[in-house]
mmCIF file of C-alpha atoms in Angstrom:
data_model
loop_
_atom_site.group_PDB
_atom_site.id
_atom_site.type_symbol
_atom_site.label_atom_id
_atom_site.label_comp_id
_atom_site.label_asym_id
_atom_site.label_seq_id
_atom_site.Cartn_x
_atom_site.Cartn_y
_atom_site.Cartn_z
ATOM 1 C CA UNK A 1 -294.819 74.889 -3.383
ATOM 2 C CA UNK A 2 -297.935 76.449 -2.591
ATOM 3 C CA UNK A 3 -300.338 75.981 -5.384
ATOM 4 C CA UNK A 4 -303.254 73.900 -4.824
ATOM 5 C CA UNK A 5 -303.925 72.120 -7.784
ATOM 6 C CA UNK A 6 -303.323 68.649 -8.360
ATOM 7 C CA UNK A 7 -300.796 68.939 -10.815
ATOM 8 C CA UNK A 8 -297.965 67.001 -10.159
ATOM 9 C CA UNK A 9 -297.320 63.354 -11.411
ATOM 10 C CA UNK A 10 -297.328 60.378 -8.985
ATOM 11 C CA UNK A 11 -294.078 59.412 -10.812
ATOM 12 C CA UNK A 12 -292.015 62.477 -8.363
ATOM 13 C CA UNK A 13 -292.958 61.290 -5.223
ATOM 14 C CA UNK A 14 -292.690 57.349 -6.400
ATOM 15 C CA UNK A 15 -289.470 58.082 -7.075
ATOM 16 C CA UNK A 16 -288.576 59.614 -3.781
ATOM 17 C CA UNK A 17 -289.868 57.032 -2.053
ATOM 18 C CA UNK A 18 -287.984 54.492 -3.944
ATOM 19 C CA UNK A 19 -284.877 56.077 -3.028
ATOM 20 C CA UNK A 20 -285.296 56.566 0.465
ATOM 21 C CA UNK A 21 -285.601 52.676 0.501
ATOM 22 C CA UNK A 22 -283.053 51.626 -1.380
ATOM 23 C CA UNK A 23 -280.747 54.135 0.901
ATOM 24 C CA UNK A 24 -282.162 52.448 4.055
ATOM 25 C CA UNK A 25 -280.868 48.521 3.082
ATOM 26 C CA UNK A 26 -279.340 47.698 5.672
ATOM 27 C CA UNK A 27 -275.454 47.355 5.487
ATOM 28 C CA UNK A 28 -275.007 43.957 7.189
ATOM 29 C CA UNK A 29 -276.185 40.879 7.026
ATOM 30 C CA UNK A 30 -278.973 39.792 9.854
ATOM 31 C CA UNK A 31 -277.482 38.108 12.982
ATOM 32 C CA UNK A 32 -279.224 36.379 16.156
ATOM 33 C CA UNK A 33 -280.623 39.933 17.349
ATOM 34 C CA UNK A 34 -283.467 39.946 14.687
ATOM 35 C CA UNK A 35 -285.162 43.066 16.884
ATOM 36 C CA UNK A 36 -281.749 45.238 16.261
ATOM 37 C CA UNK A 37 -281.549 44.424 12.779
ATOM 38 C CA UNK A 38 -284.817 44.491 11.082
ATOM 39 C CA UNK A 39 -286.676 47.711 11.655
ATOM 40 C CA UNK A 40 -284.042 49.918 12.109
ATOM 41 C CA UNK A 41 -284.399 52.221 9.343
ATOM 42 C CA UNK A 42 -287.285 53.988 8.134
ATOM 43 C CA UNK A 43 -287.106 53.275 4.404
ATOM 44 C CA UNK A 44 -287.241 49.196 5.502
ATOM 45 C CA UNK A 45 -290.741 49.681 7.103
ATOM 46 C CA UNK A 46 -294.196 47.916 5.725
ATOM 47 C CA UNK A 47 -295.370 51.658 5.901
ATOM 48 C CA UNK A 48 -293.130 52.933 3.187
ATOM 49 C CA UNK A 49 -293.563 48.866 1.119
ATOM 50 C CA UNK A 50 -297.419 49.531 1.329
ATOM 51 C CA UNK A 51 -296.574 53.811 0.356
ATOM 52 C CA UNK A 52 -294.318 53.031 -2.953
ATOM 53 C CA UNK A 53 -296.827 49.869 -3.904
ATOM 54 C CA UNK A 54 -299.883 52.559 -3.639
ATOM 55 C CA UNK A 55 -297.796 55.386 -5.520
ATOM 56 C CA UNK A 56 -297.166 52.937 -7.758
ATOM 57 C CA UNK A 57 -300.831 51.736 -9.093
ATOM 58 C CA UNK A 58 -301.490 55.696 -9.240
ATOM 59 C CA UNK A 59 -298.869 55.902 -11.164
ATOM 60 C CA UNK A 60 -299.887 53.289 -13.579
ATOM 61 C CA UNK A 61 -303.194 55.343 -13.657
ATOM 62 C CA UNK A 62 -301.630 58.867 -14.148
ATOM 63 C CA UNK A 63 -303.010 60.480 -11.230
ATOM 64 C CA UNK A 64 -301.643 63.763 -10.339
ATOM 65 C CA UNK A 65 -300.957 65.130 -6.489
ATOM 66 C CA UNK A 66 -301.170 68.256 -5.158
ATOM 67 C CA UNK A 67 -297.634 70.084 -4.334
ATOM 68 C CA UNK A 68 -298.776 69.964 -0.702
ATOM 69 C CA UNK A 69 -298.647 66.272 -1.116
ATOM 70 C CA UNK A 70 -295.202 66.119 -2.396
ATOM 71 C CA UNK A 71 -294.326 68.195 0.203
ATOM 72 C CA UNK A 72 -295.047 66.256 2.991
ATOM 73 C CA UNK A 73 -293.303 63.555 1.796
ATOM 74 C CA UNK A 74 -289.969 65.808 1.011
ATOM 75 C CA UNK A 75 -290.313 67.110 4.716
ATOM 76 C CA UNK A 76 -289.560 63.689 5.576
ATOM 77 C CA UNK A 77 -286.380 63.621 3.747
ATOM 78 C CA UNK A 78 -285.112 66.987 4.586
ATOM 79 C CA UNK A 79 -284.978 66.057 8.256
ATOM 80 C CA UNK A 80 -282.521 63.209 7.240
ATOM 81 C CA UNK A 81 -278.558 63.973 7.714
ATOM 82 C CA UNK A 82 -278.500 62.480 3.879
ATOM 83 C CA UNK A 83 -281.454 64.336 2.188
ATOM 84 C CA UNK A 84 -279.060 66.062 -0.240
ATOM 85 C CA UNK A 85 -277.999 62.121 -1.298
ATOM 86 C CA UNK A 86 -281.767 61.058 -1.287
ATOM 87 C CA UNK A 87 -283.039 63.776 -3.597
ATOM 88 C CA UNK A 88 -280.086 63.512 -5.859
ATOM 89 C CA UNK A 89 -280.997 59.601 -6.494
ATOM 90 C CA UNK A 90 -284.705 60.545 -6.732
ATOM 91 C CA UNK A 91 -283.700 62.840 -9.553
ATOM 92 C CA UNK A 92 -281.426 60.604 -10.962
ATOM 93 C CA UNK A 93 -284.383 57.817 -10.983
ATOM 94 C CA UNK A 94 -286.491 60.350 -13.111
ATOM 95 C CA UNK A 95 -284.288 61.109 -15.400
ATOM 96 C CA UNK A 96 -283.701 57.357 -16.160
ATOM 97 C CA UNK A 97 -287.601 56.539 -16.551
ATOM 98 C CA UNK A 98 -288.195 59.811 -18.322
ATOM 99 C CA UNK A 99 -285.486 60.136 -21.370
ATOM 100 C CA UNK A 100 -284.583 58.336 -23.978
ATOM 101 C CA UNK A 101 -281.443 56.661 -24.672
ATOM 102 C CA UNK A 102 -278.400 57.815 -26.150
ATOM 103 C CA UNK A 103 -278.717 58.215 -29.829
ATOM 104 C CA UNK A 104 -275.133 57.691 -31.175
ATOM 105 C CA UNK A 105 -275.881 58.460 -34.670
ATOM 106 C CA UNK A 106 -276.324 61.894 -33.767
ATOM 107 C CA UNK A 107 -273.312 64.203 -33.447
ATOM 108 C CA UNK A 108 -272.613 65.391 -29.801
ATOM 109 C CA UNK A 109 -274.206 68.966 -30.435
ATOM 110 C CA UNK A 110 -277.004 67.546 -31.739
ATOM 111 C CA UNK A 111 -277.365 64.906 -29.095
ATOM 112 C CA UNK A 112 -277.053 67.590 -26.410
ATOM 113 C CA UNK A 113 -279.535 69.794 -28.224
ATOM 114 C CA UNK A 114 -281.861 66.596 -27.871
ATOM 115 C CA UNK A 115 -281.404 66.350 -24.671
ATOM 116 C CA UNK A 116 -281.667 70.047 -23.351
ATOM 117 C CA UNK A 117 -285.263 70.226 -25.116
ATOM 118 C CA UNK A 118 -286.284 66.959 -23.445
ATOM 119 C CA UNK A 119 -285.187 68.028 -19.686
ATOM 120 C CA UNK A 120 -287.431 71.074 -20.077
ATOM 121 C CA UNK A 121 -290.544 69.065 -20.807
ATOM 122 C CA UNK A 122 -290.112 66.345 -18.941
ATOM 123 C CA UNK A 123 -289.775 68.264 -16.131
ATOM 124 C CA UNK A 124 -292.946 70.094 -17.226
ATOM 125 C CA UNK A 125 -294.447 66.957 -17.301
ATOM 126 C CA UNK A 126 -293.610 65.756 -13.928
ATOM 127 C CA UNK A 127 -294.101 68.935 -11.995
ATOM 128 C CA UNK A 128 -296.988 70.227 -13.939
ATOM 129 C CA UNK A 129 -295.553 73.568 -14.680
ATOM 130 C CA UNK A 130 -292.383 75.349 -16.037
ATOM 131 C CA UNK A 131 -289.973 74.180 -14.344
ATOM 132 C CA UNK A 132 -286.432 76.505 -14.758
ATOM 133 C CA UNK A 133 -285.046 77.154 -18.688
ATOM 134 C CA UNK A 134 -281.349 76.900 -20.318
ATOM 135 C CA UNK A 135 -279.797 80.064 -20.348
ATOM 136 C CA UNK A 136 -276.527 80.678 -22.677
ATOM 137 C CA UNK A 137 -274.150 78.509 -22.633
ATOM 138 C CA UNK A 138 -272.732 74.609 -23.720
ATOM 139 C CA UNK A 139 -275.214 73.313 -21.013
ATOM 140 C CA UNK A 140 -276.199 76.117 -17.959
ATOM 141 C CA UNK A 141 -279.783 75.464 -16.420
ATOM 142 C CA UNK A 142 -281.723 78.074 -14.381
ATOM 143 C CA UNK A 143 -284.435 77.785 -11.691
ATOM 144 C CA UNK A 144 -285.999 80.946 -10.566
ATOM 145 C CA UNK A 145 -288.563 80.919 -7.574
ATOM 146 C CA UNK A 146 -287.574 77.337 -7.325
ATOM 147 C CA UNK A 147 -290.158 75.247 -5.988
ATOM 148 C CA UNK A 148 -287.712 73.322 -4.129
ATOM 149 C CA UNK A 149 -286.156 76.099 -2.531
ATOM 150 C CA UNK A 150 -289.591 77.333 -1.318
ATOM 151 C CA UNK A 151 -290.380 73.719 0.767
ATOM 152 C CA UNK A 152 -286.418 73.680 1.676
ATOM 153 C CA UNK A 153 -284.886 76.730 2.857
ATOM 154 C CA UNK A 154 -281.531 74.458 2.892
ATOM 155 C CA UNK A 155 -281.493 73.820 -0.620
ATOM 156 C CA UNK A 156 -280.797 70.134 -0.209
ATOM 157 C CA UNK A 157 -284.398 69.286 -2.287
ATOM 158 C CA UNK A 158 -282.439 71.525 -4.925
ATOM 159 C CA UNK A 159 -280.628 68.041 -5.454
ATOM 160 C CA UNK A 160 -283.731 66.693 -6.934
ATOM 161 C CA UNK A 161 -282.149 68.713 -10.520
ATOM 162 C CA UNK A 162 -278.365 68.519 -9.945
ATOM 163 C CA UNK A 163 -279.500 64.288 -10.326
ATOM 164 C CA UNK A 164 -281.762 64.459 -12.954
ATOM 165 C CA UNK A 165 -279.198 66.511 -15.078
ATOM 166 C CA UNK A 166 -276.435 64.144 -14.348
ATOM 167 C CA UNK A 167 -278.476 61.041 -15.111
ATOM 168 C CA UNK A 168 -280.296 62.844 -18.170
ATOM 169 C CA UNK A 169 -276.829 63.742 -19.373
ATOM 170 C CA UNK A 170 -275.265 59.750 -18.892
ATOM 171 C CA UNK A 171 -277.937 58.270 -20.543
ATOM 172 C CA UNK A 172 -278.242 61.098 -23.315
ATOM 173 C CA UNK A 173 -275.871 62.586 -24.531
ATOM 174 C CA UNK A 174 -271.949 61.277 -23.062
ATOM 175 C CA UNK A 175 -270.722 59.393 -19.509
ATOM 176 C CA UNK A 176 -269.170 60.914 -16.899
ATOM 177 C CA UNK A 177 -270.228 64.592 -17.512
ATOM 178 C CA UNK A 178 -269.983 66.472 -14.392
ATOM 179 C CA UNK A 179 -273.245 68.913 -13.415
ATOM 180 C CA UNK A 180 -272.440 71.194 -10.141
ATOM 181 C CA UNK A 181 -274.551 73.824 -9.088
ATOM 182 C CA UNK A 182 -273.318 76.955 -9.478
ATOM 183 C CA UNK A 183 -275.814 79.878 -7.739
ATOM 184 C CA UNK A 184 -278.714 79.210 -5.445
ATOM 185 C CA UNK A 185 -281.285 81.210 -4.339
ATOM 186 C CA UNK A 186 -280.901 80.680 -0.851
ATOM 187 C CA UNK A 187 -277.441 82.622 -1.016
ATOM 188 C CA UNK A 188 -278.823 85.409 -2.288
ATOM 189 C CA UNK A 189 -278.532 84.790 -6.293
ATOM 190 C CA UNK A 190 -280.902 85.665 -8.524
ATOM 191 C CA UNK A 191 -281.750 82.245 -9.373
ATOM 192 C CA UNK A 192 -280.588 78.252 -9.151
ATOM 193 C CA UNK A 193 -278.020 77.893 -11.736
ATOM 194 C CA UNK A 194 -276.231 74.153 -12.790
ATOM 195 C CA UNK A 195 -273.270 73.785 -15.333
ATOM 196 C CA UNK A 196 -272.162 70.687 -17.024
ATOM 197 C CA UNK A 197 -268.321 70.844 -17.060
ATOM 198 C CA UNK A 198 -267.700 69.022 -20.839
ATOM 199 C CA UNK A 199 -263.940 68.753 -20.331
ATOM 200 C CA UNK A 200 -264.275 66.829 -16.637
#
């Protein structure tokens, strides 16, 4: 992500730090042995509480962050044994504050249409540029030069779209509709590519 420009909504990296939290609850209950229990977990800290609450207000205020900002916060995540999990939630989370709901009336072409067009300017609108494009197909997304893929050579931030297709397809156009990536640029491909399997 290397341009400088404060383009990106506060939304993206509320989001991300929403779901790091809500994967850091802790499992068990609290026992005796407050000092084991209580901080350990990042996402549980007053520094991440006092993060999302700040995030928040800007987000209330439509401020927009630089990609170096985002960044930072992603490099957090990435050096997590579940960051593929986290970013897939995060992108899930925008995809349910960003799309509308499911309009039945609608046939399930038309519905999917719907859907396809909102995805690309949503993400626009988050990210603050172009953000991949449908190529032929029932449903078959592409990313080239992905920014993810530039702040994670892994791929894991790649996630971030493999959950907000899933979620945007849910809530838009039918439940249970599988999305799997396909190609990825750090292989080698030509670009990021996800498919929505309509039969699964």
């Amino acid at each position: 992500m290397p341009e400088a420009q404060a383009n990106i909504a506060a939304e993206v990296t509320l989001a991300l730090l929403e779901a790091i939290k809500t994967r850091d609850r802790p499992r068990e209950f609290l026992d005796d042995d407050i000092y084991r229990t209580m901080p350990r977990r990042f996402g549980l800290s007053a520094v991440v509480e006092r993060q999302i609450e700040l995030y928040r207000q800007r987000a209330r205020k439509n401020v927009r962050l630089t990609t170096a900002e985002l960044a930072e916060f992603m490099e957090l995540v990435i050096r997590r044994p579940d960051s593929a999990e986290i970013f897939r939630e995060m992108g899930a989370a925008l995809a349910a504050k960003q799309l509308p709901g499911r309009a039945w009336w609608l046939p399930r072409f038309l519905r999917l249409h719907r859907t396809k067009k909102k995805i690309r300017s949503s993400l626009r609108r988050l990210f603050g540029r172009r953000i991949g494009g449908f190529a032929s197909g029932t449903f078959v997304f592409e990313v080239s030069a992905s920014p993810f893929v530039q702040v994670d050579r892994s791929g894991d931030a790649c996630e971030i779209v493999t959950g907000y297709c899933r979620q945007a397809l849910e809530k838009c156009v039918d439940p249970g509709m599988a999305v799997t990536k396909r190609r990825c640029e750090n292989r080698g491909d030509g670009v990021c590519r996800w498919v929505a399997d309509f039969d699964a």
